[in-house]
mmCIF file of C-alpha atoms in Angstrom:
data_model
loop_
_atom_site.group_PDB
_atom_site.id
_atom_site.type_symbol
_atom_site.label_atom_id
_atom_site.label_comp_id
_atom_site.label_asym_id
_atom_site.label_seq_id
_atom_site.Cartn_x
_atom_site.Cartn_y
_atom_site.Cartn_z
ATOM 1 C CA UNK A 1 103.681 19.004 85.134
ATOM 2 C CA UNK A 2 106.375 19.529 82.346
ATOM 3 C CA UNK A 3 109.967 19.509 83.607
ATOM 4 C CA UNK A 4 112.417 22.207 82.273
ATOM 5 C CA UNK A 5 116.237 22.218 82.824
ATOM 6 C CA UNK A 6 117.265 25.784 83.316
ATOM 7 C CA UNK A 7 121.004 26.225 82.173
ATOM 8 C CA UNK A 8 122.819 29.537 83.529
ATOM 9 C CA UNK A 9 125.948 30.490 85.233
ATOM 10 C CA UNK A 10 124.208 33.302 86.579
ATOM 11 C CA UNK A 11 122.538 32.505 89.777
ATOM 12 C CA UNK A 12 120.389 35.846 89.406
ATOM 13 C CA UNK A 13 118.862 34.711 85.782
ATOM 14 C CA UNK A 14 118.416 31.387 87.029
ATOM 15 C CA UNK A 15 116.255 32.553 89.769
ATOM 16 C CA UNK A 16 114.462 34.751 87.461
ATOM 17 C CA UNK A 17 113.792 32.327 84.880
ATOM 18 C CA UNK A 18 112.695 29.659 87.573
ATOM 19 C CA UNK A 19 109.901 32.285 88.969
ATOM 20 C CA UNK A 20 108.385 32.952 85.638
ATOM 21 C CA UNK A 21 108.598 29.320 84.329
ATOM 22 C CA UNK A 22 107.236 28.146 87.825
ATOM 23 C CA UNK A 23 103.916 30.411 87.499
ATOM 24 C CA UNK A 24 103.677 28.655 83.816
ATOM 25 C CA UNK A 25 103.649 25.488 85.677
ATOM 26 C CA UNK A 26 106.946 23.813 85.145
ATOM 27 C CA UNK A 27 108.894 21.644 87.412
ATOM 28 C CA UNK A 28 112.194 23.253 87.501
ATOM 29 C CA UNK A 29 115.913 21.880 87.625
ATOM 30 C CA UNK A 30 119.130 24.448 87.655
ATOM 31 C CA UNK A 31 122.440 23.463 85.959
ATOM 32 C CA UNK A 32 125.034 26.223 86.294
ATOM 33 C CA UNK A 33 127.121 25.197 82.764
ATOM 34 C CA UNK A 34 127.020 22.806 79.905
ATOM 35 C CA UNK A 35 128.813 19.852 81.769
ATOM 36 C CA UNK A 36 126.506 20.265 84.733
ATOM 37 C CA UNK A 37 123.493 20.219 82.214
ATOM 38 C CA UNK A 38 124.529 17.360 80.598
ATOM 39 C CA UNK A 39 124.917 15.612 83.991
ATOM 40 C CA UNK A 40 121.564 16.343 84.581
ATOM 41 C CA UNK A 41 120.169 15.074 81.336
ATOM 42 C CA UNK A 42 122.066 11.835 81.870
ATOM 43 C CA UNK A 43 119.843 11.559 85.220
ATOM 44 C CA UNK A 44 116.640 12.630 83.679
ATOM 45 C CA UNK A 45 115.854 13.906 80.245
ATOM 46 C CA UNK A 46 113.630 17.214 80.671
ATOM 47 C CA UNK A 47 110.827 18.170 78.276
ATOM 48 C CA UNK A 48 112.533 21.740 77.699
ATOM 49 C CA UNK A 49 116.063 23.000 78.195
ATOM 50 C CA UNK A 50 116.520 26.866 78.504
ATOM 51 C CA UNK A 51 119.993 27.339 77.808
ATOM 52 C CA UNK A 52 122.545 30.235 78.297
ATOM 53 C CA UNK A 53 125.400 30.237 75.929
ATOM 54 C CA UNK A 54 128.703 31.893 77.302
ATOM 55 C CA UNK A 55 129.309 29.499 80.616
ATOM 56 C CA UNK A 56 132.338 28.409 82.024
ATOM 57 C CA UNK A 57 133.578 24.286 81.655
ATOM 58 C CA UNK A 58 131.228 23.993 78.618
ATOM 59 C CA UNK A 59 129.104 26.666 76.994
ATOM 60 C CA UNK A 60 125.823 26.096 75.578
ATOM 61 C CA UNK A 61 126.346 25.205 71.772
ATOM 62 C CA UNK A 62 128.602 22.506 73.102
ATOM 63 C CA UNK A 63 126.018 21.123 75.442
ATOM 64 C CA UNK A 64 123.403 21.420 72.632
ATOM 65 C CA UNK A 65 125.593 19.060 70.120
ATOM 66 C CA UNK A 66 126.594 16.557 73.106
ATOM 67 C CA UNK A 67 122.888 16.399 74.048
ATOM 68 C CA UNK A 68 121.619 15.856 70.559
ATOM 69 C CA UNK A 69 124.452 13.366 69.851
ATOM 70 C CA UNK A 70 123.292 11.330 72.937
ATOM 71 C CA UNK A 71 120.870 8.518 73.394
ATOM 72 C CA UNK A 72 117.308 10.036 73.666
ATOM 73 C CA UNK A 73 118.823 13.537 73.180
ATOM 74 C CA UNK A 74 116.564 14.398 70.283
ATOM 75 C CA UNK A 75 113.531 14.694 72.400
ATOM 76 C CA UNK A 76 114.162 17.697 74.655
ATOM 77 C CA UNK A 77 113.218 21.060 73.374
ATOM 78 C CA UNK A 78 115.881 23.352 73.388
ATOM 79 C CA UNK A 79 115.362 27.197 73.965
ATOM 80 C CA UNK A 80 118.522 29.057 73.560
ATOM 81 C CA UNK A 81 118.405 32.207 76.229
ATOM 82 C CA UNK A 82 121.413 34.570 75.569
ATOM 83 C CA UNK A 83 123.197 38.130 75.160
ATOM 84 C CA UNK A 84 124.462 36.816 71.914
ATOM 85 C CA UNK A 85 121.967 38.523 69.534
ATOM 86 C CA UNK A 86 123.476 38.622 66.097
ATOM 87 C CA UNK A 87 122.481 36.504 63.031
ATOM 88 C CA UNK A 88 125.416 34.285 62.931
ATOM 89 C CA UNK A 89 124.843 32.985 66.503
ATOM 90 C CA UNK A 90 121.139 32.709 65.804
ATOM 91 C CA UNK A 91 121.969 30.530 62.713
ATOM 92 C CA UNK A 92 124.779 28.339 64.512
ATOM 93 C CA UNK A 93 122.430 27.388 67.484
ATOM 94 C CA UNK A 94 119.489 26.439 65.025
ATOM 95 C CA UNK A 95 121.911 24.511 62.877
ATOM 96 C CA UNK A 96 123.019 22.717 65.841
ATOM 97 C CA UNK A 97 119.240 21.796 66.768
ATOM 98 C CA UNK A 98 117.699 24.400 68.696
ATOM 99 C CA UNK A 99 114.320 25.211 68.598
ATOM 100 C CA UNK A 100 113.665 28.595 69.625
ATOM 101 C CA UNK A 101 116.073 31.257 70.525
ATOM 102 C CA UNK A 102 115.525 34.341 73.116
ATOM 103 C CA UNK A 103 117.714 37.356 73.171
ATOM 104 C CA UNK A 104 118.296 38.722 76.324
ATOM 105 C CA UNK A 105 116.890 40.648 78.100
ATOM 106 C CA UNK A 106 113.660 38.890 78.547
ATOM 107 C CA UNK A 107 110.601 39.235 80.261
ATOM 108 C CA UNK A 108 107.879 37.002 81.303
ATOM 109 C CA UNK A 109 105.953 37.969 78.116
ATOM 110 C CA UNK A 110 108.820 36.577 75.697
ATOM 111 C CA UNK A 111 109.301 33.377 77.435
ATOM 112 C CA UNK A 112 105.574 32.606 77.238
ATOM 113 C CA UNK A 113 105.480 33.475 73.838
ATOM 114 C CA UNK A 114 108.482 31.607 72.816
ATOM 115 C CA UNK A 115 107.111 28.114 74.909
ATOM 116 C CA UNK A 116 103.861 28.590 73.406
ATOM 117 C CA UNK A 117 105.638 28.719 69.675
ATOM 118 C CA UNK A 118 107.226 25.826 70.339
ATOM 119 C CA UNK A 119 104.164 23.701 71.653
ATOM 120 C CA UNK A 120 104.892 23.605 75.551
ATOM 121 C CA UNK A 121 102.408 25.777 76.449
ATOM 122 C CA UNK B 1 94.467 65.935 87.318
ATOM 123 C CA UNK B 2 91.617 68.551 87.718
ATOM 124 C CA UNK B 3 88.196 67.574 86.726
ATOM 125 C CA UNK B 4 87.752 69.985 84.036
ATOM 126 C CA UNK B 5 91.016 68.938 82.827
ATOM 127 C CA UNK B 6 90.166 65.544 82.192
ATOM 128 C CA UNK B 7 86.836 66.135 80.852
ATOM 129 C CA UNK B 8 88.390 68.572 78.264
ATOM 130 C CA UNK B 9 90.848 65.945 77.202
ATOM 131 C CA UNK B 10 88.508 63.177 77.043
ATOM 132 C CA UNK B 11 86.030 65.499 75.214
ATOM 133 C CA UNK B 12 88.485 65.941 72.724
ATOM 134 C CA UNK B 13 89.638 62.528 72.299
ATOM 135 C CA UNK B 14 86.036 61.179 71.714
ATOM 136 C CA UNK B 15 85.554 63.746 69.124
ATOM 137 C CA UNK B 16 88.489 63.263 67.115
ATOM 138 C CA UNK B 17 88.867 59.287 67.280
ATOM 139 C CA UNK B 18 85.659 57.730 69.406
ATOM 140 C CA UNK B 19 88.113 56.984 72.303
ATOM 141 C CA UNK B 20 86.325 56.742 75.476
ATOM 142 C CA UNK B 21 88.329 57.691 78.326
ATOM 143 C CA UNK B 22 86.905 56.490 81.639
ATOM 144 C CA UNK B 23 88.307 58.321 84.846
ATOM 145 C CA UNK B 24 90.509 55.435 85.904
ATOM 146 C CA UNK B 25 92.413 56.118 82.884
ATOM 147 C CA UNK B 26 93.848 59.470 84.082
ATOM 148 C CA UNK B 27 97.333 57.741 84.762
ATOM 149 C CA UNK B 28 97.069 56.987 80.995
ATOM 150 C CA UNK B 29 96.548 60.662 80.227
ATOM 151 C CA UNK B 30 99.552 61.543 82.688
ATOM 152 C CA UNK B 31 101.994 58.845 81.374
ATOM 153 C CA UNK B 32 101.423 59.578 77.818
ATOM 154 C CA UNK B 33 100.918 63.332 77.430
ATOM 155 C CA UNK B 34 103.867 64.348 80.124
ATOM 156 C CA UNK B 35 106.345 63.257 77.463
ATOM 157 C CA UNK B 36 104.821 65.768 74.653
ATOM 158 C CA UNK B 37 104.671 68.565 77.231
ATOM 159 C CA UNK B 38 108.260 67.809 77.845
ATOM 160 C CA UNK B 39 109.060 67.539 74.270
ATOM 161 C CA UNK B 40 107.262 71.078 73.776
ATOM 162 C CA UNK B 41 109.898 72.752 76.328
ATOM 163 C CA UNK B 42 106.808 72.965 78.899
ATOM 164 C CA UNK B 43 107.390 72.294 82.759
ATOM 165 C CA UNK B 44 104.062 70.097 83.456
ATOM 166 C CA UNK B 45 101.037 68.602 81.878
ATOM 167 C CA UNK B 46 99.179 71.295 83.153
ATOM 168 C CA UNK B 47 100.931 73.742 81.137
ATOM 169 C CA UNK B 48 100.083 71.494 78.078
ATOM 170 C CA UNK B 49 96.347 71.248 79.090
ATOM 171 C CA UNK B 50 96.398 75.189 79.243
ATOM 172 C CA UNK B 51 97.834 75.417 75.825
ATOM 173 C CA UNK B 52 95.361 73.177 74.289
ATOM 174 C CA UNK B 53 92.663 74.934 76.128
ATOM 175 C CA UNK B 54 93.819 78.368 74.876
ATOM 176 C CA UNK B 55 94.700 77.655 71.112
ATOM 177 C CA UNK B 56 93.567 74.278 70.250
ATOM 178 C CA UNK B 57 96.347 74.100 67.622
ATOM 179 C CA UNK B 58 95.449 70.963 65.079
ATOM 180 C CA UNK B 59 98.847 69.558 65.258
ATOM 181 C CA UNK B 60 98.789 69.700 68.733
ATOM 182 C CA UNK B 61 95.788 68.134 69.026
ATOM 183 C CA UNK B 62 96.587 65.240 66.827
ATOM 184 C CA UNK B 63 99.732 64.619 68.571
ATOM 185 C CA UNK B 64 97.596 64.142 71.641
ATOM 186 C CA UNK B 65 95.231 61.910 70.213
ATOM 187 C CA UNK B 66 98.035 59.980 68.551
ATOM 188 C CA UNK B 67 99.706 59.392 72.039
ATOM 189 C CA UNK B 68 96.445 58.277 73.477
ATOM 190 C CA UNK B 69 95.302 55.799 70.739
ATOM 191 C CA UNK B 70 98.803 54.187 70.267
ATOM 192 C CA UNK B 71 98.704 50.259 71.253
ATOM 193 C CA UNK B 72 101.041 47.984 71.689
ATOM 194 C CA UNK B 73 101.290 45.106 69.179
ATOM 195 C CA UNK B 74 102.923 42.188 68.292
ATOM 196 C CA UNK B 75 103.217 39.636 65.550
ATOM 197 C CA UNK B 76 101.180 36.971 65.115
ATOM 198 C CA UNK B 77 99.341 38.438 68.398
ATOM 199 C CA UNK B 78 96.679 35.760 69.809
ATOM 200 C CA UNK B 79 97.867 33.202 66.956
ATOM 201 C CA UNK B 80 94.296 31.868 66.354
ATOM 202 C CA UNK B 81 93.254 34.447 64.040
ATOM 203 C CA UNK B 82 96.407 34.020 61.954
ATOM 204 C CA UNK B 83 95.865 29.953 62.037
ATOM 205 C CA UNK B 84 92.402 30.381 61.035
ATOM 206 C CA UNK B 85 93.136 32.657 58.431
ATOM 207 C CA UNK B 86 95.789 30.411 56.835
ATOM 208 C CA UNK B 87 93.930 27.262 57.415
ATOM 209 C CA UNK B 88 90.445 28.193 57.006
ATOM 210 C CA UNK B 89 89.378 31.530 55.364
ATOM 211 C CA UNK B 90 92.309 31.632 52.569
ATOM 212 C CA UNK B 91 91.506 28.208 51.025
ATOM 213 C CA UNK B 92 87.999 29.055 51.069
ATOM 214 C CA UNK B 93 88.807 32.190 49.315
ATOM 215 C CA UNK B 94 91.154 30.354 46.769
ATOM 216 C CA UNK B 95 88.510 28.297 45.681
ATOM 217 C CA UNK B 96 85.628 31.075 45.549
ATOM 218 C CA UNK B 97 87.614 33.722 43.586
ATOM 219 C CA UNK B 98 87.930 32.794 40.198
ATOM 220 C CA UNK B 99 89.556 36.404 39.164
ATOM 221 C CA UNK B 100 92.542 35.321 41.635
ATOM 222 C CA UNK B 101 92.230 38.675 43.503
ATOM 223 C CA UNK B 102 91.900 39.004 47.164
ATOM 224 C CA UNK B 103 91.626 42.281 49.300
ATOM 225 C CA UNK B 104 92.764 42.325 53.184
ATOM 226 C CA UNK B 105 92.207 45.120 55.407
ATOM 227 C CA UNK B 106 93.811 45.531 58.680
ATOM 228 C CA UNK B 107 91.606 48.471 60.178
ATOM 229 C CA UNK B 108 93.887 48.987 63.135
ATOM 230 C CA UNK B 109 97.503 48.320 61.714
ATOM 231 C CA UNK B 110 99.151 50.172 64.343
ATOM 232 C CA UNK B 111 102.907 49.738 64.084
ATOM 233 C CA UNK B 112 102.564 47.207 61.151
ATOM 234 C CA UNK B 113 102.758 43.793 63.189
ATOM 235 C CA UNK B 114 99.401 42.379 61.828
ATOM 236 C CA UNK B 115 99.451 43.188 58.278
ATOM 237 C CA UNK B 116 103.218 42.087 58.029
ATOM 238 C CA UNK B 117 102.236 38.607 59.922
ATOM 239 C CA UNK B 118 99.718 38.323 57.014
ATOM 240 C CA UNK B 119 102.384 39.217 54.739
ATOM 241 C CA UNK B 120 104.557 36.420 56.127
ATOM 242 C CA UNK B 121 101.953 33.727 55.669
ATOM 243 C CA UNK B 122 101.138 34.708 52.176
ATOM 244 C CA UNK B 123 104.753 34.659 51.366
ATOM 245 C CA UNK B 124 104.987 31.122 52.869
ATOM 246 C CA UNK B 125 102.308 30.020 50.560
ATOM 247 C CA UNK B 126 103.948 31.875 47.439
ATOM 248 C CA UNK B 127 103.729 28.545 45.647
ATOM 249 C CA UNK B 128 100.275 27.975 46.003
ATOM 250 C CA UNK B 129 99.022 31.668 45.373
ATOM 251 C CA UNK B 130 101.207 32.048 42.496
ATOM 252 C CA UNK B 131 99.200 34.083 39.687
ATOM 253 C CA UNK B 132 97.225 35.911 42.616
ATOM 254 C CA UNK B 133 97.134 39.504 43.342
ATOM 255 C CA UNK B 134 96.562 39.958 46.856
ATOM 256 C CA UNK B 135 96.176 43.557 48.511
ATOM 257 C CA UNK B 136 96.799 44.067 52.074
ATOM 258 C CA UNK B 137 95.694 47.897 53.408
ATOM 259 C CA UNK B 138 96.823 48.818 56.500
ATOM 260 C CA UNK B 139 95.145 51.859 57.959
ATOM 261 C CA UNK B 140 95.400 53.722 61.482
ATOM 262 C CA UNK B 141 94.538 57.075 63.059
ATOM 263 C CA UNK B 142 98.291 58.018 63.620
ATOM 264 C CA UNK B 143 100.353 58.941 60.875
ATOM 265 C CA UNK B 144 103.357 58.512 63.562
ATOM 266 C CA UNK B 145 102.393 54.740 64.111
ATOM 267 C CA UNK B 146 102.210 54.131 60.123
ATOM 268 C CA UNK B 147 105.492 55.914 59.720
ATOM 269 C CA UNK B 148 106.895 53.117 61.912
ATOM 270 C CA UNK B 149 104.758 50.453 60.129
ATOM 271 C CA UNK B 150 106.123 51.690 56.987
ATOM 272 C CA UNK B 151 109.694 51.522 57.983
ATOM 273 C CA UNK B 152 109.249 48.062 59.411
ATOM 274 C CA UNK B 153 111.920 48.375 62.061
ATOM 275 C CA UNK B 154 111.464 47.004 65.264
ATOM 276 C CA UNK B 155 113.275 46.480 68.716
ATOM 277 C CA UNK B 156 114.577 43.285 69.804
ATOM 278 C CA UNK B 157 111.646 43.106 72.465
ATOM 279 C CA UNK B 158 109.038 43.599 69.576
ATOM 280 C CA UNK B 159 110.509 40.914 67.511
ATOM 281 C CA UNK B 160 110.714 38.618 70.025
ATOM 282 C CA UNK B 161 106.955 38.817 70.923
ATOM 283 C CA UNK B 162 105.028 36.314 69.065
ATOM 284 C CA UNK B 163 107.719 35.975 65.828
ATOM 285 C CA UNK B 164 108.971 32.504 65.841
ATOM 286 C CA UNK B 165 112.779 32.393 65.369
ATOM 287 C CA UNK B 166 112.974 30.751 61.924
ATOM 288 C CA UNK B 167 110.758 33.645 60.531
ATOM 289 C CA UNK B 168 112.893 36.078 62.108
ATOM 290 C CA UNK B 169 116.050 34.426 60.267
ATOM 291 C CA UNK B 170 114.153 34.504 57.070
ATOM 292 C CA UNK B 171 112.526 37.682 56.726
ATOM 293 C CA UNK B 172 114.535 40.183 58.976
ATOM 294 C CA UNK B 173 117.703 42.025 58.700
ATOM 295 C CA UNK B 174 119.702 43.328 61.576
ATOM 296 C CA UNK B 175 120.337 46.783 61.755
ATOM 297 C CA UNK B 176 122.409 47.776 65.100
ATOM 298 C CA UNK B 177 120.022 47.092 67.884
ATOM 299 C CA UNK B 178 116.985 46.965 65.971
ATOM 300 C CA UNK B 179 115.294 44.399 63.216
ATOM 301 C CA UNK B 180 113.944 45.386 59.741
ATOM 302 C CA UNK B 181 111.511 43.271 57.964
ATOM 303 C CA UNK B 182 112.614 42.584 54.662
ATOM 304 C CA UNK B 183 111.633 44.687 51.612
ATOM 305 C CA UNK B 184 109.568 41.906 49.915
ATOM 306 C CA UNK B 185 107.122 41.883 52.972
ATOM 307 C CA UNK B 186 107.216 45.477 53.503
ATOM 308 C CA UNK B 187 106.178 46.068 49.589
ATOM 309 C CA UNK B 188 103.133 43.760 50.230
ATOM 310 C CA UNK B 189 101.406 46.284 52.283
ATOM 311 C CA UNK B 190 100.113 49.865 51.494
ATOM 312 C CA UNK B 191 99.567 51.990 54.418
ATOM 313 C CA UNK B 192 97.023 55.070 54.925
ATOM 314 C CA UNK B 193 96.069 57.210 57.606
ATOM 315 C CA UNK B 194 92.234 56.462 58.393
ATOM 316 C CA UNK B 195 89.778 57.398 61.231
ATOM 317 C CA UNK B 196 87.402 54.649 61.926
ATOM 318 C CA UNK B 197 84.778 57.076 62.432
ATOM 319 C CA UNK B 198 85.045 58.441 58.709
ATOM 320 C CA UNK B 199 83.147 56.891 55.772
ATOM 321 C CA UNK B 200 84.846 53.960 54.570
ATOM 322 C CA UNK B 201 83.495 54.380 50.957
ATOM 323 C CA UNK B 202 86.892 55.433 49.424
ATOM 324 C CA UNK B 203 88.308 52.506 50.573
ATOM 325 C CA UNK B 204 86.386 49.738 48.524
ATOM 326 C CA UNK B 205 85.603 46.223 49.437
ATOM 327 C CA UNK B 206 87.765 43.688 51.115
ATOM 328 C CA UNK B 207 87.527 40.007 51.605
ATOM 329 C CA UNK B 208 88.783 39.842 54.993
ATOM 330 C CA UNK B 209 88.832 42.889 57.364
ATOM 331 C CA UNK B 210 91.053 42.345 60.944
ATOM 332 C CA UNK B 211 89.572 44.931 63.062
ATOM 333 C CA UNK B 212 91.053 43.808 66.461
ATOM 334 C CA UNK B 213 91.393 45.301 69.685
ATOM 335 C CA UNK B 214 90.202 48.889 68.533
ATOM 336 C CA UNK B 215 86.348 48.775 69.163
ATOM 337 C CA UNK B 216 87.050 48.124 72.787
ATOM 338 C CA UNK B 217 87.991 51.691 73.259
ATOM 339 C CA UNK B 218 84.612 52.970 71.858
ATOM 340 C CA UNK B 219 81.047 53.711 73.108
ATOM 341 C CA UNK B 220 78.452 50.968 72.366
ATOM 342 C CA UNK B 221 76.612 53.352 69.658
ATOM 343 C CA UNK B 222 80.008 53.810 68.099
ATOM 344 C CA UNK B 223 81.130 50.049 68.102
ATOM 345 C CA UNK B 224 77.475 49.358 66.727
ATOM 346 C CA UNK B 225 78.101 52.122 63.935
ATOM 347 C CA UNK B 226 81.682 51.008 62.799
ATOM 348 C CA UNK B 227 80.221 47.068 62.801
ATOM 349 C CA UNK B 228 77.729 47.766 60.246
ATOM 350 C CA UNK B 229 79.655 49.812 58.083
ATOM 351 C CA UNK B 230 82.281 47.140 58.157
ATOM 352 C CA UNK B 231 79.808 45.257 56.716
ATOM 353 C CA UNK B 232 79.039 47.241 53.663
ATOM 354 C CA UNK B 233 82.681 47.002 52.650
ATOM 355 C CA UNK B 234 82.563 43.012 52.043
ATOM 356 C CA UNK B 235 80.904 40.604 50.087
ATOM 357 C CA UNK B 236 78.374 38.241 51.541
ATOM 358 C CA UNK B 237 81.299 35.569 52.047
ATOM 359 C CA UNK B 238 83.562 38.232 53.519
ATOM 360 C CA UNK B 239 85.316 37.526 56.923
ATOM 361 C CA UNK B 240 85.745 39.808 59.880
ATOM 362 C CA UNK B 241 88.304 39.474 62.535
ATOM 363 C CA UNK B 242 87.674 40.806 65.994
ATOM 364 C CA UNK B 243 89.913 40.890 68.947
ATOM 365 C CA UNK B 244 89.631 37.922 71.561
ATOM 366 C CA UNK B 245 87.831 39.997 74.104
ATOM 367 C CA UNK B 246 85.423 41.759 71.477
ATOM 368 C CA UNK B 247 81.954 40.521 70.289
ATOM 369 C CA UNK B 248 79.012 41.858 68.247
ATOM 370 C CA UNK B 249 76.738 40.401 70.313
ATOM 371 C CA UNK B 250 73.934 43.028 71.381
ATOM 372 C CA UNK B 251 75.769 45.581 68.807
ATOM 373 C CA UNK B 252 74.689 44.077 65.213
ATOM 374 C CA UNK B 253 72.874 41.670 63.649
ATOM 375 C CA UNK B 254 74.969 41.832 60.618
ATOM 376 C CA UNK B 255 77.693 39.944 61.686
ATOM 377 C CA UNK B 256 77.456 36.144 63.359
ATOM 378 C CA UNK B 257 80.269 34.499 65.260
ATOM 379 C CA UNK B 258 81.473 31.045 63.954
ATOM 380 C CA UNK B 259 81.351 28.519 66.470
ATOM 381 C CA UNK B 260 84.652 27.060 67.365
ATOM 382 C CA UNK B 261 86.614 29.642 65.468
ATOM 383 C CA UNK B 262 87.126 32.413 68.120
ATOM 384 C CA UNK B 263 87.413 35.859 66.738
ATOM 385 C CA UNK B 264 86.207 35.028 63.204
ATOM 386 C CA UNK B 265 82.703 36.308 62.114
ATOM 387 C CA UNK B 266 80.602 35.920 58.957
ATOM 388 C CA UNK B 267 78.003 37.897 57.670
ATOM 389 C CA UNK B 268 74.197 37.094 58.845
ATOM 390 C CA UNK B 269 73.359 36.144 54.995
ATOM 391 C CA UNK B 270 76.214 34.071 54.544
ATOM 392 C CA UNK B 271 75.607 32.263 58.172
ATOM 393 C CA UNK B 272 71.646 31.757 57.059
ATOM 394 C CA UNK B 273 72.385 30.406 53.838
ATOM 395 C CA UNK B 274 75.362 28.044 55.176
ATOM 396 C CA UNK B 275 72.602 26.725 57.731
ATOM 397 C CA UNK B 276 70.178 26.127 54.864
ATOM 398 C CA UNK B 277 72.834 24.228 52.624
ATOM 399 C CA UNK B 278 73.191 21.930 56.050
#
């Protein structure tokens, strides 16, 4: 079973994402901001991170940069999942090492489609 | 919906498009035709049906047919056919077409995602294909969907189904809440309204035909007829792609599936020769 770390400050989004991803057979952990997510990654690297952008304490982009710079941090697939939907944000995320990008609102079909493109399904 | 109303609508749809509507699809009639009734300032779907029964006006019938035959589509739908096209079909054609010309037909082009996905694949292979003249023809019954295809403008939902983010960045520009595919790719595809029940003679021959997820709406005899006529539009080494849930089995002997290549069909003559060649 593949593991997914869902990082979002919204409890509702985390719950929706968890439900979709559990149905797709992922083992889920949750984090509420970038720092929380980094700590979770230090405990154990997940196969994939579903990552919000705007969060308190540490935002998604800063988390991604810190993750990619850390030991083994190049391994997890990172899929942004954010309301930021303009080309400049998308480019910044991909340059920083994101593998895919989901613009909210999302549904099961989008998650499934994006996860299969990066070879997770 | 009254039985005679359902029968009237399903008869019209069958005649005009070949679409077979079973009675469990009443909800589809209601959900797709009620907006047309509203748009025409009518109170209910019954008013629309009465109007159809009384006057049978051509543009109303066309609008109703369009609404019932339009299907949701996405970029690189099902992935496999596009991988097969790129890794299998195209390399073979590049070896076997000395005149460096290819013609591809998307017979149910809908809102353009399928022909544009092919356009993107070809664009990505630009260097290998330099000197080639490749035509992509997209046809659909509905003028409305073809207008949308030509514009190449998609919602945020549509560009996220099947399209990798890097291709979105490379080939689309943002226009408010919408995304438009680049002119380069748009110019690779020619769209024409076309009914699969009509003769294909005008269209000429094609090296590859995509006819996915449209035969499922037809009766067995219509499916067989369309498949037999598609065979006439391709050379012996032509390739046909059908939808993942579709088959030629029990419909025609003119095409054979290729084992291990889901959705890909070759002509029977080609398969016989391939077998002989071992």
